[in-house]
CSV table of C-alpha atoms in Angstrom, one decimal:
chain,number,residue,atom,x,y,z
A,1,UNK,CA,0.0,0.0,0.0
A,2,UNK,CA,1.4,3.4,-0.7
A,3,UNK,CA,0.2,6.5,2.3
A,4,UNK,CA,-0.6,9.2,2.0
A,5,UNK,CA,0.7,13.0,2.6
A,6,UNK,CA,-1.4,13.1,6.3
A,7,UNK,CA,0.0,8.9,6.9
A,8,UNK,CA,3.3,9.7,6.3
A,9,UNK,CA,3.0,12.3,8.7
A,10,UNK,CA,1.1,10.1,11.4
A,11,UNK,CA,3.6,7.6,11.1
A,12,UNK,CA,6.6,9.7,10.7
A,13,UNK,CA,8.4,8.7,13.7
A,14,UNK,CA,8.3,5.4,13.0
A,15,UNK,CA,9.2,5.5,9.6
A,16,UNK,CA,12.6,8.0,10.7
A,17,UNK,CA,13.6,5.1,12.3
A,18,UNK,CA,16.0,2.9,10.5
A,19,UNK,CA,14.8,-0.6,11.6
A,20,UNK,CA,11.0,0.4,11.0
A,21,UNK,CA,11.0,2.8,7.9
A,22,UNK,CA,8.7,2.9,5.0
A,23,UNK,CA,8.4,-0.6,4.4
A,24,UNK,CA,8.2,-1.6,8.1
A,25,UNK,CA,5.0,0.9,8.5
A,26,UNK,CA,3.9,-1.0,5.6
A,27,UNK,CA,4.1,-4.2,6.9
A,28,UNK,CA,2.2,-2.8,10.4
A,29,UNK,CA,-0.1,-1.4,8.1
A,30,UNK,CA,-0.7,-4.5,6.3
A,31,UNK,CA,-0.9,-6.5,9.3
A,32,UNK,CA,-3.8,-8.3,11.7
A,33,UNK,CA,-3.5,-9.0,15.6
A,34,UNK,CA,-6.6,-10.4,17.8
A,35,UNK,CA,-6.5,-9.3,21.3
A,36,UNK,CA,-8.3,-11.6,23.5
A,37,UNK,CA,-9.4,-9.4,26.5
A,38,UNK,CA,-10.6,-5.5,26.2
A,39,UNK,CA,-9.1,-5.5,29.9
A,40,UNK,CA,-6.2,-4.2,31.8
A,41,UNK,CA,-3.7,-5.8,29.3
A,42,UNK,CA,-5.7,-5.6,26.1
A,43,UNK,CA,-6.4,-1.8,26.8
A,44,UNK,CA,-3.0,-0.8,26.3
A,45,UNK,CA,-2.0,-2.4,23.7
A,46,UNK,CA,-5.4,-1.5,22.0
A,47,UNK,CA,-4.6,2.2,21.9
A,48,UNK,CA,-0.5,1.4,20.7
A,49,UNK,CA,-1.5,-0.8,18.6
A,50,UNK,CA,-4.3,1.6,17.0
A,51,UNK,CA,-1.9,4.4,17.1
A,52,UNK,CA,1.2,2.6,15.7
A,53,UNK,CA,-1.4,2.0,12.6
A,54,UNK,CA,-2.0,-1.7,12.7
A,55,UNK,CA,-4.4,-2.6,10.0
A,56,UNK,CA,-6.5,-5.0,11.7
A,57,UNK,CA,-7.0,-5.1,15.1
A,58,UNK,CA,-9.5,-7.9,16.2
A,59,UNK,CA,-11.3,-8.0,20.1
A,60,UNK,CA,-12.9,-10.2,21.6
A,61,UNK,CA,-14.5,-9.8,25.3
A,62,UNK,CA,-17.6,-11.1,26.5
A,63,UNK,CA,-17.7,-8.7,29.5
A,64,UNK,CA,-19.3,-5.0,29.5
A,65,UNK,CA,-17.4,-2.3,31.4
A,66,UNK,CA,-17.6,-2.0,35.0
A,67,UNK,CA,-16.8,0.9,37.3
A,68,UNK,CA,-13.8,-1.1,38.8
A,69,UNK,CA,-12.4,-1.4,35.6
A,70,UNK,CA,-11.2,2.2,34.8
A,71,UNK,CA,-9.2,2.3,37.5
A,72,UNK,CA,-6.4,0.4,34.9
A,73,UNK,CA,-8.6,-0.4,31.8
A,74,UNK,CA,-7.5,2.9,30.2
A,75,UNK,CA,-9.7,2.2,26.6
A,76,UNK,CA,-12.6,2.4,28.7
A,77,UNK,CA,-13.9,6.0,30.3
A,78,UNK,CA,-16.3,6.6,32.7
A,79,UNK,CA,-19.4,7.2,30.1
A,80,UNK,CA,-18.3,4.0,28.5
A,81,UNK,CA,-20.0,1.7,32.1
A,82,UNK,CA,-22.2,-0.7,31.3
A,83,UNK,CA,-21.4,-0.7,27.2
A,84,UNK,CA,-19.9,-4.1,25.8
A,85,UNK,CA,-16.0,-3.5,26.2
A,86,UNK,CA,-15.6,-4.2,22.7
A,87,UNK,CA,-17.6,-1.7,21.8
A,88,UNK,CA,-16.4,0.9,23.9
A,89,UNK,CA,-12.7,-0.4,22.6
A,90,UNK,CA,-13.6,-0.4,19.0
A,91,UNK,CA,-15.2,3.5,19.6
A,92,UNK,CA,-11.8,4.8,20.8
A,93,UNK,CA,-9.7,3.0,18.2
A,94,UNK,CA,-11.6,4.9,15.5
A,95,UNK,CA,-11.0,7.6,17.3
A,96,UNK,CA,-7.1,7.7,17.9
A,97,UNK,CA,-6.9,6.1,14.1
A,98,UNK,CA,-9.4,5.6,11.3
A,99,UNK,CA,-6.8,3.9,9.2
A,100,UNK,CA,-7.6,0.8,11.6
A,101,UNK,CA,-10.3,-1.8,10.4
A,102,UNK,CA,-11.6,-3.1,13.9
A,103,UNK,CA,-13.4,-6.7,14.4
A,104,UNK,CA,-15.3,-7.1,17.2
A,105,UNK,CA,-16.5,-10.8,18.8
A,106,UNK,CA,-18.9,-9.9,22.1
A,107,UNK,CA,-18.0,-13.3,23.4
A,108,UNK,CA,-15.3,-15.3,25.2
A,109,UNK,CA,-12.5,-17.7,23.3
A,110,UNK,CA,-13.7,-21.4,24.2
A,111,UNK,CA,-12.2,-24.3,22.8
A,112,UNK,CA,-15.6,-24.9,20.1
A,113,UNK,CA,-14.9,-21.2,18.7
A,114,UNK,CA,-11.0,-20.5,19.2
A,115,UNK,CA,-10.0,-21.7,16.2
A,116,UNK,CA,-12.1,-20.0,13.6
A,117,UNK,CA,-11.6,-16.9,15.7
A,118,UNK,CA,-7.5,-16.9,15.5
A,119,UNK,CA,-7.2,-18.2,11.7
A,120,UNK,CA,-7.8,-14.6,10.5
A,121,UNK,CA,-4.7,-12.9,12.6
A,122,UNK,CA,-1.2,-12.5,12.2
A,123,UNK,CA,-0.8,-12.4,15.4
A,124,UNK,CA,-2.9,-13.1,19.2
A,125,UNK,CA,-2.5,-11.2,21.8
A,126,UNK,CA,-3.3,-12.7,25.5
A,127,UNK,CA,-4.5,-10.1,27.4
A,128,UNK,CA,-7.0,-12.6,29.8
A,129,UNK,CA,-7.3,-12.9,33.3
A,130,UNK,CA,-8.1,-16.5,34.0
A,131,UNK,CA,-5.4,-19.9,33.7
A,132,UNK,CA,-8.2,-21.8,31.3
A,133,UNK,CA,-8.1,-19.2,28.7
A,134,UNK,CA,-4.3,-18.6,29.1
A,135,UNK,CA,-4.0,-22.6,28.1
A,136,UNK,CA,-6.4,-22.6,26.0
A,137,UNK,CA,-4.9,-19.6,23.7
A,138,UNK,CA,-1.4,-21.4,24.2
A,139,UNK,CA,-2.5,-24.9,22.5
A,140,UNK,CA,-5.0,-23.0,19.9
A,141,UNK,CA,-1.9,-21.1,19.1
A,142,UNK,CA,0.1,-24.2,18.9
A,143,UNK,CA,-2.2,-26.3,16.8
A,144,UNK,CA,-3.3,-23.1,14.4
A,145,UNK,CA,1.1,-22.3,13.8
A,146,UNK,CA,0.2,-18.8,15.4
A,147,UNK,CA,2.5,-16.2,16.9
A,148,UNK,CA,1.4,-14.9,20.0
A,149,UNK,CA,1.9,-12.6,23.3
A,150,UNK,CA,1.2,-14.4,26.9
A,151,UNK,CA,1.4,-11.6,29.7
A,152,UNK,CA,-0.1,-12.0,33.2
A,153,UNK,CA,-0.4,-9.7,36.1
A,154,UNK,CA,-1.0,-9.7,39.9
A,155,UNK,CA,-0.8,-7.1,42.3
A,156,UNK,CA,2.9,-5.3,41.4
A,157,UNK,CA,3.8,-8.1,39.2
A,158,UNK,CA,3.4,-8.7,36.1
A,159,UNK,CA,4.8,-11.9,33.0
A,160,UNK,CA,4.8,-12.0,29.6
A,161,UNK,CA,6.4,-14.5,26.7
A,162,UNK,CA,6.2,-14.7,23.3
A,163,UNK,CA,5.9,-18.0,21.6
A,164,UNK,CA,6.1,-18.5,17.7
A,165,UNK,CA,6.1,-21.9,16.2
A,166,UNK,CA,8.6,-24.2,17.3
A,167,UNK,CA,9.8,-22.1,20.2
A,168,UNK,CA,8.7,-23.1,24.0
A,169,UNK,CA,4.9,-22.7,25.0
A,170,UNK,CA,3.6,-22.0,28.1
A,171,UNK,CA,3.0,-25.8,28.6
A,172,UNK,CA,6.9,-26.0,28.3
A,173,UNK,CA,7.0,-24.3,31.5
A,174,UNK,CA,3.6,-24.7,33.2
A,175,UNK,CA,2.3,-27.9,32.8
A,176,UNK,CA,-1.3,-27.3,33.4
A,177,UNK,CA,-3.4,-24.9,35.1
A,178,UNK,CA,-3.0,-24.5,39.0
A,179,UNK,CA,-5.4,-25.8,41.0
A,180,UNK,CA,-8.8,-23.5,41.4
A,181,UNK,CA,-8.4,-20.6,44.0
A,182,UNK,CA,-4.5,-21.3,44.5
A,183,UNK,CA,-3.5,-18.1,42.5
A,184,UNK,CA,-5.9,-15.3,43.5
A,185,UNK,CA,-7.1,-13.3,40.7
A,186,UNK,CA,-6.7,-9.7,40.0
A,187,UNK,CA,-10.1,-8.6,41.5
A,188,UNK,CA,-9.4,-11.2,44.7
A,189,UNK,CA,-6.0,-9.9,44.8
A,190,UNK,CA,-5.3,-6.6,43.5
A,191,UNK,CA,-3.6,-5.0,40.8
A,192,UNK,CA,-1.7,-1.4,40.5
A,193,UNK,CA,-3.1,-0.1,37.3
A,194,UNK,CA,0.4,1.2,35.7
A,195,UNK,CA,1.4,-2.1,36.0
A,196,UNK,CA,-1.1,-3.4,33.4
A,197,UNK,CA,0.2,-0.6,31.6
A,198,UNK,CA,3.1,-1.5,31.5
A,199,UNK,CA,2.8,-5.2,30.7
A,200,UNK,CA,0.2,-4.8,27.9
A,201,UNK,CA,2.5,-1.9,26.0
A,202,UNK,CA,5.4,-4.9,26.5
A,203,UNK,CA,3.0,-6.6,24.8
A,204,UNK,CA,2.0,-4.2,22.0
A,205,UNK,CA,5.6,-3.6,21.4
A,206,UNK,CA,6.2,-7.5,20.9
A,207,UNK,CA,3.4,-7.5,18.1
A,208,UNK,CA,5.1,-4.6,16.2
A,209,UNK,CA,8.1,-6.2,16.0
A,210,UNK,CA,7.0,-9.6,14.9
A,211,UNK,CA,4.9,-7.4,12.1
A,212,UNK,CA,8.3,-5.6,10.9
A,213,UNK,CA,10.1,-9.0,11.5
A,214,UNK,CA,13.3,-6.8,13.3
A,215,UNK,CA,14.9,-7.1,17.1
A,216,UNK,CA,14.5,-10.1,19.5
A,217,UNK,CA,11.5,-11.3,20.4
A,218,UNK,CA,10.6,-12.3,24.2
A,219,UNK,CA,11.0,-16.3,22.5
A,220,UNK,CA,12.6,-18.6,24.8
A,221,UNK,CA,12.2,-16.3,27.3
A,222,UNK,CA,9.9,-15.3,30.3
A,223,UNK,CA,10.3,-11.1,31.1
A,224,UNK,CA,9.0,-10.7,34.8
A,225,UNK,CA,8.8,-7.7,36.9
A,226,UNK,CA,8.2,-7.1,40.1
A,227,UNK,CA,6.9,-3.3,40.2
A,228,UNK,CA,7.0,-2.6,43.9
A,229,UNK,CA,10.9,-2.8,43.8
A,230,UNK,CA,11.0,-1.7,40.0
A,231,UNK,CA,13.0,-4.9,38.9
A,232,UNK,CA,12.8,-6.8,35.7
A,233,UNK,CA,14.0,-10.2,35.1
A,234,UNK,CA,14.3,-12.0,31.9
A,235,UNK,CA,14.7,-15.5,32.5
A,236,UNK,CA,16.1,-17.9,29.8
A,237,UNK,CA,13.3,-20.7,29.0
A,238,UNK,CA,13.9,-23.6,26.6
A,239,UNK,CA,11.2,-26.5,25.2
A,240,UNK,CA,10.5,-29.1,27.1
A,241,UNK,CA,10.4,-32.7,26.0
A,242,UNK,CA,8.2,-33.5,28.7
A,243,UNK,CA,5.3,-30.8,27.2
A,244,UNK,CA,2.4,-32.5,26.8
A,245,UNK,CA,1.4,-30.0,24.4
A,246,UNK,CA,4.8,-30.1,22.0
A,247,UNK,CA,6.8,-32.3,23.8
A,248,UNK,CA,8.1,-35.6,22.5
A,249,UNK,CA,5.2,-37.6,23.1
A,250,UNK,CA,2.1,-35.3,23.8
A,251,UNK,CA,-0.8,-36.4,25.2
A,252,UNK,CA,-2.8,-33.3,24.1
A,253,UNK,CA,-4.2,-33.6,20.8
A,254,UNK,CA,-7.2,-31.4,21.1
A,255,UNK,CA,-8.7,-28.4,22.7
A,256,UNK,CA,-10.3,-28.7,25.8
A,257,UNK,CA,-12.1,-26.1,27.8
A,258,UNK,CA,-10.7,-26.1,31.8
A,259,UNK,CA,-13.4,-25.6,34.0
A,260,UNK,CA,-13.8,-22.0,35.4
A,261,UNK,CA,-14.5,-21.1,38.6
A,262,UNK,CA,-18.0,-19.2,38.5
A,263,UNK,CA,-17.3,-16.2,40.7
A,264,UNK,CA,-15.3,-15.2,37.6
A,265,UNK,CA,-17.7,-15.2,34.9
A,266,UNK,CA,-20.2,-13.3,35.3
A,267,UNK,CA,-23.5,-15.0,33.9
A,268,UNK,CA,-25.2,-12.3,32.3
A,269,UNK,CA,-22.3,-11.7,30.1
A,270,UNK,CA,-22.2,-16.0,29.2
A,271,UNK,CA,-25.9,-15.8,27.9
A,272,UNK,CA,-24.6,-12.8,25.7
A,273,UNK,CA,-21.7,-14.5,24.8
A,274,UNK,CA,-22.9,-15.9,20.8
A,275,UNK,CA,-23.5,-12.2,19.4
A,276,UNK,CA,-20.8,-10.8,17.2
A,277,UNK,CA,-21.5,-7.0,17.2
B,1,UNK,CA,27.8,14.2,-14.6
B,2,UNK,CA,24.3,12.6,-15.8
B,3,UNK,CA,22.6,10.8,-13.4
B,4,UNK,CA,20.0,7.9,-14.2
B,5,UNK,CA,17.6,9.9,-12.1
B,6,UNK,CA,14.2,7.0,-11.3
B,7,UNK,CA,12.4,10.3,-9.2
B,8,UNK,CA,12.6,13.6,-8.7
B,9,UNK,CA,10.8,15.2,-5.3
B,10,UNK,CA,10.7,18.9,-4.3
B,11,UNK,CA,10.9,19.2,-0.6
B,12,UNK,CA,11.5,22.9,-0.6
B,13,UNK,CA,9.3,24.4,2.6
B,14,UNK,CA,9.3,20.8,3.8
B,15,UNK,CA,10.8,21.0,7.3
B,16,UNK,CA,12.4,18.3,9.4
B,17,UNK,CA,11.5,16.0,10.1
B,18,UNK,CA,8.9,15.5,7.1
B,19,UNK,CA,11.6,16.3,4.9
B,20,UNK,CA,13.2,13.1,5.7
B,21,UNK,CA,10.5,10.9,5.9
B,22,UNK,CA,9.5,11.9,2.4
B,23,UNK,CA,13.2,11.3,1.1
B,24,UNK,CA,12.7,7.7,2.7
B,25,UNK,CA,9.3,7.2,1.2
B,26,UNK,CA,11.1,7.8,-2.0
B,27,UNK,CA,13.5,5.8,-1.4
B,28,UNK,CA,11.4,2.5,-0.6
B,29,UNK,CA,10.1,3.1,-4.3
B,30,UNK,CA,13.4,2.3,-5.6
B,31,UNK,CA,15.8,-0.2,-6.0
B,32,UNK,CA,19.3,-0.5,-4.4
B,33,UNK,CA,21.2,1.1,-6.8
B,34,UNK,CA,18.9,3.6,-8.6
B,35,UNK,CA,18.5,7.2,-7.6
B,36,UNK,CA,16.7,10.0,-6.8
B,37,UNK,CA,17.0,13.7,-6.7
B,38,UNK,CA,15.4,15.5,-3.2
B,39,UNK,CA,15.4,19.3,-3.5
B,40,UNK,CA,16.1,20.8,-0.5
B,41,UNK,CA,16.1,24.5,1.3
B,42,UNK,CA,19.6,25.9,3.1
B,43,UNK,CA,20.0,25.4,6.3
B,44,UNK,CA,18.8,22.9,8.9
B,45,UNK,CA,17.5,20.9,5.6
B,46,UNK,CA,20.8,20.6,4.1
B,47,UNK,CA,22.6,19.8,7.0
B,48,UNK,CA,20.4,17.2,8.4
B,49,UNK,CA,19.0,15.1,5.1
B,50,UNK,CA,22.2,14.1,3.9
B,51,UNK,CA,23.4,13.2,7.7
B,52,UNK,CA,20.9,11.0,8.1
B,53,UNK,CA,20.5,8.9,4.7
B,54,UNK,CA,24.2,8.4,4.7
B,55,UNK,CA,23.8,6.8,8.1
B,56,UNK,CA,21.0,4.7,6.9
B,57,UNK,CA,23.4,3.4,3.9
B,58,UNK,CA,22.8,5.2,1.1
B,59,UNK,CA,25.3,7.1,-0.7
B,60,UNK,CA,25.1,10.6,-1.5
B,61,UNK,CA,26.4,10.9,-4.9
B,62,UNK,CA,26.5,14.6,-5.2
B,63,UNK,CA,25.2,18.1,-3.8
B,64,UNK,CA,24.3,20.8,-6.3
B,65,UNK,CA,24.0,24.2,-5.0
B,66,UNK,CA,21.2,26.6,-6.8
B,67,UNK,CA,21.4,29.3,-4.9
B,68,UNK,CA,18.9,29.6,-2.4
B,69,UNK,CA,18.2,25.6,-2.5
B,70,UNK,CA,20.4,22.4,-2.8
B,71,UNK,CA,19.9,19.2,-5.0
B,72,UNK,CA,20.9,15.9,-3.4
B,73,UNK,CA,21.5,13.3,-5.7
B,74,UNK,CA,20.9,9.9,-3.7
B,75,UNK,CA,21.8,6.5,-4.5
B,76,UNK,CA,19.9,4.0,-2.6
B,77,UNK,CA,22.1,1.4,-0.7
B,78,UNK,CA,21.7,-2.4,-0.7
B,79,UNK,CA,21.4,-2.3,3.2
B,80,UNK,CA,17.5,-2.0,2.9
């Protein structure tokens, strides 16, 4: 695609830079990522990811906005409470960037729908808050040959890796899901809203360079940071030939949906869950 | 010397940065090898175009002065 006077001035400082340029912006601007989860993680990215002029952005989110989400969910504002986060997410990336096309899914990723949803994207962003969606997105991305972002956050903590085919999966290092209730989540535990800030833009920077193809990617590795103390780690990971998912002998061949514990999903937003909007 | 010039773009009252960005834009028409001629204004323009599409690889092949305005003829390099 060829831009225009008022793109190449949008995207001016990315194309002065020497490892992005024309044909980097190009390939953003060709290029399709699905973030799974307009929440605390997928809000950031959204809005870097809108800006920086991906071409596709896909959502999905089955939740509407609550008032305890703005205090980090920074695509959603105070008018926007009680509107279908992917609505209210899709409304501001038109606004910060027209150039975007924006695909909404008013549902959540189950192992029935997962695979439809990801075939369309480059790239899948994991921007979810519970272990059966995280696993779930890890062997969907594994089965469909799919790049993606995992990040996670808790309190003044925060993970993320990025897996691309034939690199280590999240199985690699955890197996399975922890047991129910062992790992508070964020609205059990807690959460300091720059710090889903500043793992989804981690995030959102992962996808850009996967799109321009330049730098090292967060493969083989897990980045972790601890916030409270401001100190990242970036801990060297390798496959596993134990994985049940890509190991040597896996005894995963299909999706599977981990039970959820209820106090997470809100019901109201499960009987809504089909409608594509 | 004649040049095998592929484009020709006027950037005069194009200020940094946009005056690089367009050089670029030009540039990622091309192939390594072929070259373009950027017109450029004195000053700042002059002094930062060349500086900074020599340190992306290309060569600058030659700088005509006109006067009030500068011609940079730009080869692009196989670094892209």
């Amino acid at each position: 695609m060829e831009f225009s006077d008022e793109q190449l001035e949008r995207y001016s400082r990315h194309i002065i830079l020497k490892d992005v340029g024309y044909e980097g912006q190009q390939r953003i601007a060709s290029g399709s990522v699905l973030i799974i989860g307009a929440g605390g993680l997928g809000a950031p990215a959204a809005l870097y990811l809108a800006a920086a002029g991906v071409g596709k952005i896909g959502i999905i989110d089955g939740d509407v906005v609550d008032t305890s989400n703005l205090q980090r969910q920074v695509i959603h504002f105070t008018q926007d409470v009680n509107k279908p986060k992917v609505q209210s997410a899709k409304e501001k990336i038109e606004q910060i960037n027209p150039d975007v096309e924006v695909v909404t899914f008013r549902k959540i990723v189950l192992a029935d729908n997962i695979m439809d949803i990801i075939k369309d994207y480059d790239f899948i962003l994991d921007g979810t808050d519970n272990f059966p969606a995280k696993f779930l997105i890890n062997d969907a991305c594994f089965f469909a040959k799919k790049a993606y972002s995992h990040g996670g956050i808790l309190r003044f903590n925060g993970q993320t890796m990025t897996y691309t085919p034939g690199n280590t999966c999240y199985r690699c290092i955890f197996n399975s899901p922890p047991p129910k209730n062992l790992v508070p989540t964020c609205s059990q535990a807690g959460v300091l809203g720059a710090v889903a800030g500043i793992l989804g833009t981690i995030q959102a920077a992962e996808v850009l360079k996967y799109l321009i193809g330049k730098g090292q990617l967060l493969t083989n590795k897990l980045l972790t940071f601890d916030a409270l103390n401001m100190q990242f780690r970036n801990v060297a990971v390798s496959k596993n030939r134990n994985c049940p998912l890509c190991g040597q002998q896996p005894s995963i061949r299909t999706l599977m949906n981990y039970e959820q514990p209820v106090c997470d999903i809100k019901q109201n937003n499960i009987s809504s869950g089909d409608k594509v909007c | 010397m004649e040049f095998d010039i592929k484009k020709s773009i006027d950037l005069l009252g194009v200020i940094c940065p946009m005056n690089f960005v367009k050089t670029k834009a030009a540039l990622a028409h091309i192939k390594p090898g072929e070259i373009i001629e950027v017109k450029l204004d004195e000053g700042e323009s002059i002094i930062n175009v060349p500086r900074s599409v020599k340190e992306e690889g290309h060569k600058i092949l030659k700088v005509f002065n006109d006067g009030q305005s500068f011609r940079l003829i730009i080869q692009k390099g196989s670094d892209q």
